[in-house]
Coordinates of C-alpha atoms (C1' of nucleotides) in Angstrom, one line a residue:
Chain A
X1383 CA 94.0 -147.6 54.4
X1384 CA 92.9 -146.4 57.8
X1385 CA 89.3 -146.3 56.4
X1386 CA 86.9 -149.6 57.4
X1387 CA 83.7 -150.0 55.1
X1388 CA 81.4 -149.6 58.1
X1389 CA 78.1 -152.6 57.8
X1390 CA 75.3 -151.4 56.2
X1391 CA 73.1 -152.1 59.6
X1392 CA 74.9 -150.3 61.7
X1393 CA 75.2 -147.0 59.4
X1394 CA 71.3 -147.4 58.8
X1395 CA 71.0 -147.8 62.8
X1396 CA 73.4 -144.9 63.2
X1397 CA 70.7 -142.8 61.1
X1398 CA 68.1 -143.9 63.3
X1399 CA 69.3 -143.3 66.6
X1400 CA 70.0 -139.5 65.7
X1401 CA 66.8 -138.7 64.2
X1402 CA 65.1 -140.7 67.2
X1403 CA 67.1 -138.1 69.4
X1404 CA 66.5 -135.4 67.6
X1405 CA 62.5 -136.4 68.0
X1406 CA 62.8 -136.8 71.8
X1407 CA 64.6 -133.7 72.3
X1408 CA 61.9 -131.8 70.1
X1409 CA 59.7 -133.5 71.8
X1410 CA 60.1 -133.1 75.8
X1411 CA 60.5 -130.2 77.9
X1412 CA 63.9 -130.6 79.3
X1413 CA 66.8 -132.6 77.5
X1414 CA 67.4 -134.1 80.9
X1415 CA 63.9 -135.7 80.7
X1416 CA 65.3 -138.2 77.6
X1417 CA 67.0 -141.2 79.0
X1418 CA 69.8 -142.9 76.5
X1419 CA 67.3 -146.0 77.0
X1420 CA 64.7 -143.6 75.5
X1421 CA 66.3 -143.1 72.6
X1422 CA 67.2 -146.4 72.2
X1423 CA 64.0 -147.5 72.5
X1424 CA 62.7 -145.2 70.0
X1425 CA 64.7 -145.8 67.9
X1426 CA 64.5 -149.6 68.1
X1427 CA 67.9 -150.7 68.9
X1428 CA 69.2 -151.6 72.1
X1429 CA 71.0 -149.3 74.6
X1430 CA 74.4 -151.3 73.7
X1431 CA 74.8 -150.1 70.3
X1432 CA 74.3 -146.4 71.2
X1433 CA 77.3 -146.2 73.5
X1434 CA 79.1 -148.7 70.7
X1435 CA 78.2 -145.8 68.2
X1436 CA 79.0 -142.7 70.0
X1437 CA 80.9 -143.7 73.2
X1438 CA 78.6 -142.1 75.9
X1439 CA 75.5 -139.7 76.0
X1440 CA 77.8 -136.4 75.4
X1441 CA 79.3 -137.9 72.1
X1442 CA 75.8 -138.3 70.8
X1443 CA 74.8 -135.2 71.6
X1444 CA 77.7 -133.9 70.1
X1445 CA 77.0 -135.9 66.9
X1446 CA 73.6 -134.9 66.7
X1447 CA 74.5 -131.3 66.9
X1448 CA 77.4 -132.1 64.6
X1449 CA 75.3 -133.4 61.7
X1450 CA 72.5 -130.7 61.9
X1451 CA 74.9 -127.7 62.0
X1452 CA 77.1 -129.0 59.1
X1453 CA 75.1 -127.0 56.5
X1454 CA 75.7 -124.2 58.2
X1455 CA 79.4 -124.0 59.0
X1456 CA 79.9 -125.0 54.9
X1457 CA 78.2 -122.1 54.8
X1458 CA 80.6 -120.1 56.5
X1459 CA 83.7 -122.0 55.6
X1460 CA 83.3 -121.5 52.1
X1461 CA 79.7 -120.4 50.7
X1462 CA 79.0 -117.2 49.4
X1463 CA 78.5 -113.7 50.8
X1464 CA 77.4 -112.7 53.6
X1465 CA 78.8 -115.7 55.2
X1466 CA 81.6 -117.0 53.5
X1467 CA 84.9 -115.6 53.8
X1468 CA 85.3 -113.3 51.0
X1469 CA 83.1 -110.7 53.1
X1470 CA 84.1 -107.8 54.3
X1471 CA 85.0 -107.8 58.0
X1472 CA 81.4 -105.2 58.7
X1473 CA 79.5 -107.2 57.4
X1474 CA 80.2 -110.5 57.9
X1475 CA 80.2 -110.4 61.5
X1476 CA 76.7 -109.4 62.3
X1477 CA 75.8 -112.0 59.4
X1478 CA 77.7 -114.9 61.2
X1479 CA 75.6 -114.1 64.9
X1480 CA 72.8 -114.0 62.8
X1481 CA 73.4 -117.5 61.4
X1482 CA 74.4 -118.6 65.0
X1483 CA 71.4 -117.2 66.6
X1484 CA 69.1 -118.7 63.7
X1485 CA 70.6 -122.2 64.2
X1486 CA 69.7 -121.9 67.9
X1487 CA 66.3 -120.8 67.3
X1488 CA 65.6 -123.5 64.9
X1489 CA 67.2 -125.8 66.9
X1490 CA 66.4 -124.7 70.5
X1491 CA 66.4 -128.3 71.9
X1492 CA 69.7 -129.5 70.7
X1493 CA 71.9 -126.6 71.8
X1494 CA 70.2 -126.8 75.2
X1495 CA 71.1 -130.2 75.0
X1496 CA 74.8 -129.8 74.3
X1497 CA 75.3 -126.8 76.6
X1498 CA 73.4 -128.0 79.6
X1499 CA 75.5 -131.2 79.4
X1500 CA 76.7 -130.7 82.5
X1501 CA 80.4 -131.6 83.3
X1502 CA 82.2 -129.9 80.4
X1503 CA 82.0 -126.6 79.2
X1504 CA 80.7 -125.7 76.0
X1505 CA 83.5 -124.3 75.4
X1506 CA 85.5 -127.5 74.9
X1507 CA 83.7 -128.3 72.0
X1508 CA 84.9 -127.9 68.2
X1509 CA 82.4 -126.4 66.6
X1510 CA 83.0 -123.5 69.4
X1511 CA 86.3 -122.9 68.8
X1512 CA 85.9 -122.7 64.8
X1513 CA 83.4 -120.3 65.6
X1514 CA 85.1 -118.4 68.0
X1515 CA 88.4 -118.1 65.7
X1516 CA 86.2 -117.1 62.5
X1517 CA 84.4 -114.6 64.3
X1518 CA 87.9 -113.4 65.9
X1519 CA 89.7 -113.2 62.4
X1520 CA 87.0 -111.0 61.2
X1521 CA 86.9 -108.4 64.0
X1522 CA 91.1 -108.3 63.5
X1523 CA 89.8 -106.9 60.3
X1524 CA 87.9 -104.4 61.8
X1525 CA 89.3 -100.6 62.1
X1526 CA 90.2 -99.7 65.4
X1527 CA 88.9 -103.0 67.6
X1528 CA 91.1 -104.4 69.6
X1529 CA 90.9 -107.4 71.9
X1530 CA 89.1 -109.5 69.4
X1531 CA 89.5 -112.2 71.1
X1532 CA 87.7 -111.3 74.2
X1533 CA 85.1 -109.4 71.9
X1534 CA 83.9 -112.8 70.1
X1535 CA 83.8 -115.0 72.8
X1536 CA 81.3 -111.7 74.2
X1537 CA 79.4 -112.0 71.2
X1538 CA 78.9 -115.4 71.2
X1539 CA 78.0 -115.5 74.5
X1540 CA 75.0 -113.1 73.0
X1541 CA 73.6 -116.3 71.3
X1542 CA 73.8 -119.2 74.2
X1543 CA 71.1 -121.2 74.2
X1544 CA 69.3 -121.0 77.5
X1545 CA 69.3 -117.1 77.1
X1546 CA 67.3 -117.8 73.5
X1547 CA 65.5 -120.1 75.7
X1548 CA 64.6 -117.4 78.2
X1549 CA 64.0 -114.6 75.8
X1550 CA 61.6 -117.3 73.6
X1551 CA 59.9 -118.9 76.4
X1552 CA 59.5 -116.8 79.6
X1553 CA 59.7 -113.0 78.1
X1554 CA 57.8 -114.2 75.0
X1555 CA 59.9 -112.2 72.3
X1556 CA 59.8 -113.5 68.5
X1557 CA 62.4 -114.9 66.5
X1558 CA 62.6 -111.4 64.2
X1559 CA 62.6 -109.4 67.3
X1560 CA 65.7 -111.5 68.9
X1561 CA 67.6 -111.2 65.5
X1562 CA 67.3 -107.4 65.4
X1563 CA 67.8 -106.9 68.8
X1564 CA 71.5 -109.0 68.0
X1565 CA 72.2 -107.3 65.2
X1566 CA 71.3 -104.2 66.8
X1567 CA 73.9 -104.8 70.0
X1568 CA 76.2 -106.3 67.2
X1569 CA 76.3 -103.0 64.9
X1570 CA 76.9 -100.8 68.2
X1571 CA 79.6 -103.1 69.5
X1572 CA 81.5 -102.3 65.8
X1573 CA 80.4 -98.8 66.1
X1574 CA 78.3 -98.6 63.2
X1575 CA 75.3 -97.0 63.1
X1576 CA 71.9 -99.2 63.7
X1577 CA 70.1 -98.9 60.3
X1578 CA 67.2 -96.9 60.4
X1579 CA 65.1 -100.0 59.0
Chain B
X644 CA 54.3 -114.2 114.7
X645 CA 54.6 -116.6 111.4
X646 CA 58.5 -116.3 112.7
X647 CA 59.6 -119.4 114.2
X648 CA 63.0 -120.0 116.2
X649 CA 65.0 -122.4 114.9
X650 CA 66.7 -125.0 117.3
X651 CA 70.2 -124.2 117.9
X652 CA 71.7 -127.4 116.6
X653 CA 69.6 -127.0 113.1
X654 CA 71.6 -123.3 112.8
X655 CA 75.0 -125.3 113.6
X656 CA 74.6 -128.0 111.0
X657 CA 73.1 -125.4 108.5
X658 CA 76.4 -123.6 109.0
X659 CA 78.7 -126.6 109.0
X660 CA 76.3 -127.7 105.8
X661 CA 77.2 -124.3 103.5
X662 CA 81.1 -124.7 104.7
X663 CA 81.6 -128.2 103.7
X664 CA 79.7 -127.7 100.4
X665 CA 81.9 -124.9 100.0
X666 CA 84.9 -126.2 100.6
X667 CA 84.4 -129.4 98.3
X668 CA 83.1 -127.6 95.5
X669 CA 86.5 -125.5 95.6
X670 CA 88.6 -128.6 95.6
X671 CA 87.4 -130.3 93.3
X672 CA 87.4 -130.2 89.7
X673 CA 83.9 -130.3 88.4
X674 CA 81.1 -129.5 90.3
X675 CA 79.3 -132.9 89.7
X676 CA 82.2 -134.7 91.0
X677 CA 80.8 -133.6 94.3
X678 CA 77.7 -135.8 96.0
X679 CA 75.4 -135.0 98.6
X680 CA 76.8 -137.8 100.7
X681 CA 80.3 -136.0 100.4
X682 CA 79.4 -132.8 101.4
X683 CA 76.8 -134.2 104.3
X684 CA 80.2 -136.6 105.6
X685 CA 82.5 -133.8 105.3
X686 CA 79.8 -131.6 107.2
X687 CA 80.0 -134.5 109.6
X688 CA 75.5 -135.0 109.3
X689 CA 73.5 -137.4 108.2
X690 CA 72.3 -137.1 104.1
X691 CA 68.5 -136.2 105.7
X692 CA 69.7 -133.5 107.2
X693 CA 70.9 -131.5 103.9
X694 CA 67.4 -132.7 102.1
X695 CA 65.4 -131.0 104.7
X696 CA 67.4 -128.0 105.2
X697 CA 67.6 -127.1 101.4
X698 CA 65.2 -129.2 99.7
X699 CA 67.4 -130.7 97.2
X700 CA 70.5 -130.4 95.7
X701 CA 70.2 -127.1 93.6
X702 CA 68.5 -125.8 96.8
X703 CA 71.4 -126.3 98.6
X704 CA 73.7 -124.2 95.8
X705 CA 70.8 -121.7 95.7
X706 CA 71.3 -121.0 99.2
X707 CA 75.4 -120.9 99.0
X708 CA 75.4 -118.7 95.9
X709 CA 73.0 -116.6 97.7
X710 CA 75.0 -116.7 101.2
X711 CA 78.5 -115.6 99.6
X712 CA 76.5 -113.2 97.0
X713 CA 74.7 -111.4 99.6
X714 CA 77.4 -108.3 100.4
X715 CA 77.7 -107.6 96.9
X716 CA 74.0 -107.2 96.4
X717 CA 73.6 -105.3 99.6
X718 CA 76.6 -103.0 97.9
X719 CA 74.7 -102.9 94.7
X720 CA 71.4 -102.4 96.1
X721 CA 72.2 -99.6 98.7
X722 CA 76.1 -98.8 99.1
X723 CA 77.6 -95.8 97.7
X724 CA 79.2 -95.6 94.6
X725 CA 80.1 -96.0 92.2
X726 CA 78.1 -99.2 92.9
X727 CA 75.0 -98.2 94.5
X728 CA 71.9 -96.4 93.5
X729 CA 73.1 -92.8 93.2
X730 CA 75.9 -93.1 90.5
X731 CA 75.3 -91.9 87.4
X732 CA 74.5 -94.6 84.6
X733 CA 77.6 -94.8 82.5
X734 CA 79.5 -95.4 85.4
X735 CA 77.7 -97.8 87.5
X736 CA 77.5 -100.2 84.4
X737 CA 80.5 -100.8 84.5
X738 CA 80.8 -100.8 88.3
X739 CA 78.2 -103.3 88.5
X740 CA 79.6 -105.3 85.5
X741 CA 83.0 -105.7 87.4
X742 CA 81.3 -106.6 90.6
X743 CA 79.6 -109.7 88.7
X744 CA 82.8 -110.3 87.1
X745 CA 85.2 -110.2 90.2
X746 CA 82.2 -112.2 92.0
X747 CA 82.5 -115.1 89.5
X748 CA 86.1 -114.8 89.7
X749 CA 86.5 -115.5 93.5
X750 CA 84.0 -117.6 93.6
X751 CA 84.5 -119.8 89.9
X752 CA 83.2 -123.1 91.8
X753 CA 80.0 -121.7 92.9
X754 CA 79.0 -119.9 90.0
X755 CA 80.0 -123.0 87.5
X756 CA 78.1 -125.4 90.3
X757 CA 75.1 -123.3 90.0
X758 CA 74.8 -122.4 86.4
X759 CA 76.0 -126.2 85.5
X760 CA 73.0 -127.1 87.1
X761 CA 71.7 -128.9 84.4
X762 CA 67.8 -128.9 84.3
X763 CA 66.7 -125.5 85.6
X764 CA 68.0 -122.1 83.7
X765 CA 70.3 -120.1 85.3
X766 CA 68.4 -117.3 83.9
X767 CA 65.1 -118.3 86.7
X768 CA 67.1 -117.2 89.5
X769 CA 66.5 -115.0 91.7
X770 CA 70.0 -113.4 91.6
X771 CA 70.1 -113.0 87.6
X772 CA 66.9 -111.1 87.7
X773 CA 68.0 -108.9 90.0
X774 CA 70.9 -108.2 88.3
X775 CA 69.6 -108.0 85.1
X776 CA 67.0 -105.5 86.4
X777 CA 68.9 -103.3 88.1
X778 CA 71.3 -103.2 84.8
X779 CA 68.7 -102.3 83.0
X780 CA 67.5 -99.7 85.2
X781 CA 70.8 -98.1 84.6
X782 CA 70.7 -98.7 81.0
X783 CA 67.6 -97.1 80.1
X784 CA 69.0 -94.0 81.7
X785 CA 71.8 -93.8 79.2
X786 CA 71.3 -91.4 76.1
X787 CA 71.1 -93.0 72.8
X788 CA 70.4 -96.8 73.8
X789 CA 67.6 -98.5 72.8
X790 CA 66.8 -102.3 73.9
X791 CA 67.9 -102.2 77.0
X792 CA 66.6 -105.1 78.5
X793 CA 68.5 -107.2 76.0
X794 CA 71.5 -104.7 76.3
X795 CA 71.3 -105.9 79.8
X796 CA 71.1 -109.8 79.3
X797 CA 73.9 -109.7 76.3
X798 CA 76.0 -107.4 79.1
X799 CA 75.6 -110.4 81.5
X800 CA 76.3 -112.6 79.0
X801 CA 79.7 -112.4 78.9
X802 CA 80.2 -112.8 82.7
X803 CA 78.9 -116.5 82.5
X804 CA 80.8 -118.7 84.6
X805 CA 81.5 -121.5 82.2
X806 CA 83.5 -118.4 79.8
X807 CA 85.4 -117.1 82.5
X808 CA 86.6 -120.5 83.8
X809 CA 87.3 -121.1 80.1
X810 CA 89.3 -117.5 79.9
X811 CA 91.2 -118.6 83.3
X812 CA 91.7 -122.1 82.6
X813 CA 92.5 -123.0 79.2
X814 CA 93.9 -119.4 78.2
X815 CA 95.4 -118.7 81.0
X816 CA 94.2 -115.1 81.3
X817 CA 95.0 -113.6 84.5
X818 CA 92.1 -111.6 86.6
X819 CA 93.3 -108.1 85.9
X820 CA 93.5 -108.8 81.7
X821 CA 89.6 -110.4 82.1
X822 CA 88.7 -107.3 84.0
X823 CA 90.0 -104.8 81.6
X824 CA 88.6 -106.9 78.8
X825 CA 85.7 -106.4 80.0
X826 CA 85.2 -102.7 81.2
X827 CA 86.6 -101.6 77.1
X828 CA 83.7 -103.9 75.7
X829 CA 81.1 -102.6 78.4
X830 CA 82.6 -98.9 77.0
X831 CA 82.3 -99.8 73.5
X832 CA 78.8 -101.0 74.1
X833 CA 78.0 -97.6 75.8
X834 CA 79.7 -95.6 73.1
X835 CA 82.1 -94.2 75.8
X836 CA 85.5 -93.9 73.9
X837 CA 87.7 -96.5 75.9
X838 CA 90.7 -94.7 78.2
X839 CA 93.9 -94.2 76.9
X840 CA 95.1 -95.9 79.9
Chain C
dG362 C1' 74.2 -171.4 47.2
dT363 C1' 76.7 -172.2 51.1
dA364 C1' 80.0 -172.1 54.7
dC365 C1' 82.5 -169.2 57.8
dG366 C1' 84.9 -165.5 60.2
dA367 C1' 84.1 -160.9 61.6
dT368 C1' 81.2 -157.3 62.9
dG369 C1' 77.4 -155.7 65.2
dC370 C1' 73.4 -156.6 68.2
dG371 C1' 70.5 -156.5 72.6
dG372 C1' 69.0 -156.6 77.0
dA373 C1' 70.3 -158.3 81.5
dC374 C1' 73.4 -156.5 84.7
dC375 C1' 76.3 -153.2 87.7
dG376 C1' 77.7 -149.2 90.4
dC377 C1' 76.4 -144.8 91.7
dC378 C1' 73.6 -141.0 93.0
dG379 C1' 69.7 -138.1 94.3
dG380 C1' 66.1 -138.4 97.3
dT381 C1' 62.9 -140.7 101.1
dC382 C1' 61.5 -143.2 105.5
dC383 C1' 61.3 -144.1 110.1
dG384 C1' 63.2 -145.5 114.6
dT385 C1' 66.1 -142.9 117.7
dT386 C1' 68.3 -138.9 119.8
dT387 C1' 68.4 -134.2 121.3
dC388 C1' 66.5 -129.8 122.3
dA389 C1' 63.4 -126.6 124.7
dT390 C1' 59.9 -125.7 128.0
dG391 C1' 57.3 -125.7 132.7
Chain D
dC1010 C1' 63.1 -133.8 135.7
dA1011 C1' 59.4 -135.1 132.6
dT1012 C1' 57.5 -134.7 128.2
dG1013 C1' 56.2 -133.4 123.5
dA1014 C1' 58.2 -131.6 119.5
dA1015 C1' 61.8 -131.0 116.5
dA1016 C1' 65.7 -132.7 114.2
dC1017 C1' 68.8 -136.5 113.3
dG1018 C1' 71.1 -140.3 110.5
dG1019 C1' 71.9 -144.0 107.8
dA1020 C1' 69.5 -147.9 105.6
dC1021 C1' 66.8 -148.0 101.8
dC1022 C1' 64.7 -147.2 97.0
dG1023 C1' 64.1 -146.1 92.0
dG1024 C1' 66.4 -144.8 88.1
dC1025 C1' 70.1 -143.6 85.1
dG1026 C1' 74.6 -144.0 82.5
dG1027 C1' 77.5 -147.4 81.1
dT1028 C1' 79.3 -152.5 80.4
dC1029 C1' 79.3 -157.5 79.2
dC1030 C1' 78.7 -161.6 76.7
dG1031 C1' 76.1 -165.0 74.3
dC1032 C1' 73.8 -164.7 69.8
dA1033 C1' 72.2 -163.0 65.2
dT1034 C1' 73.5 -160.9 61.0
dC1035 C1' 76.4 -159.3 57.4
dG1036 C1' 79.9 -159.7 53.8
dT1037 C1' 82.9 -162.7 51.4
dA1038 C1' 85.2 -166.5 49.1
dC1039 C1' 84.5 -170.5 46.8

DNA sequence: GTACGATGCGGACCGCCGGTCCGTTTCATG
DNA sequence: CATGAAACGGACCGGCGGTCCGCATCGTAC
């Protein structure tokens, strides 16, 4: 058994420090502004058993993120239609930006976090590359699209979180205006036809 | 006169200021791996001297971003084509699309060292309105598009510096693949059938 | 219930970095 | 050459991410 039956205090303090995070991200203008001794404080432990928990402030990020975008990635890894994968390439596609873009719209603070962390690229991260490679395997399954590989990272560049940041904050556009203008851009970059809607 | 001359020895260090930072930020891995006390002992001044030349630290990128970026713009804002004013639309998108790209590619520190800024979006520049206007300038002069200001921003999107270091770096994609990568998913987006080539 | 080893805790502590202060040096001008 | 202004430089400061170690708490075995 490689598993070890973590203590219950620690997996209680574990939840606490990420929903403490989660607060002070909501919470304050730039994710630089919260200090790892803010969190900790908030959260009522002490600044030791955050790095104990999640090695330094980029691994909590990334846990934070982690937790609150599992629902979604199920929902792409095996939910049903539009997401999951039995969907046909056309339509999947514009439906998994959509989730992407929603996710960063609900959840504005914590992508900024994890993209403006500084030192490594976004890229790097898992949750990236599964969305990347999803994204990619559908567009194979487009007619007549080549280079999918260049065409998701494009797309997904579409949905980074300080250009929802701008497009929210300082050009003042709403949520359903963003999504349609992604799905419109989407739909032309798989040359179908923008719905008349 | 609200012009005042500078003493000579101010312009010298200025100079020997931009170089150094230069210099370091091309050596070196990540950006934030170089200090100000590096770049002011490499530019052989004292650490006051870079605070009150640029203000602080993203002052100081600001101004070498701007520095090295400055013959593009003057290209894009008054050369001849295809990347100044007179070309027609659905060729100076792409004109000025590659210039961005080929920018970020000869200069990969700078652009990462400025958009890896951290606190302040890259998309308050100065430089990424500009760009972003003038694409959309030439957008809105294209038949059939609609949206074009987030055309424009989705465009830019997938120049961003962190993507291309990623395309360079981790798979290994040479200059002249990113390029062309580029110019068939500017065409696609324009509804331009992409060249046999 | 109790004794005991292991696991986790917390806050004082460290090194480093961006940014400031002020006594000193260098430039420009008549 | 004298003099005021402008610029210099490095010691200094506050704060942050990250570590360390003595102490408290948990789970377990009897």
């Amino acid at each position: 058994m490689t598993e070890r039956k973590p203590r219950a205090d620690a997996a209680r303090n574990r939840e606490a420090v990420l929903a403490a995070a989660d607060a002070l991200f909501a919470r304050c203008e730039s994710p630089a502004a919260v200090t790892m001794a803010d969190i900790a404080a908030a959260a009522g432990v002490g600044k030791a058993t955050l790095f104990r928990g999640f090695g330094d402030r980029t691994g909590l990020i990334h846990a934070l993120y982690e937790a609150r975008l599992a629902p979604v990635r199920r929902a792409a890894e095996e939910g049903p239609p539009p997401l999951g994968p039995s969907t046909p390439p056309s339509e999947r596609v514009p439906a998994l930006l959509d989730a992407v873009l929603c996710f960063k719209l609900d959840h504005r603070h914590l992508a900024l976090a994890l993209e403006g962390t500084g030192g490594d690229s976004p890229y790097a991260a898992g949750h990236y590359t599964l969305w990347h490679g999803t994204l990619r395997d559908a567009l194979d399954r487009v007619p007549g699209l080549a280079d999918s590989d260049f065409t998701a990272h494009a797309l997904l560049a579409a949905t980074r979180a300080d250009l929802v940041e701008h497009l929210v904050g300082h050009e003042g556009r709403t949520r359903e205006e963003i999504r349609a203008s992604l799905a419109a851009f989407t739909a032309r970059v798989l040359h179908v036809p923008a719905p008349p809607h």
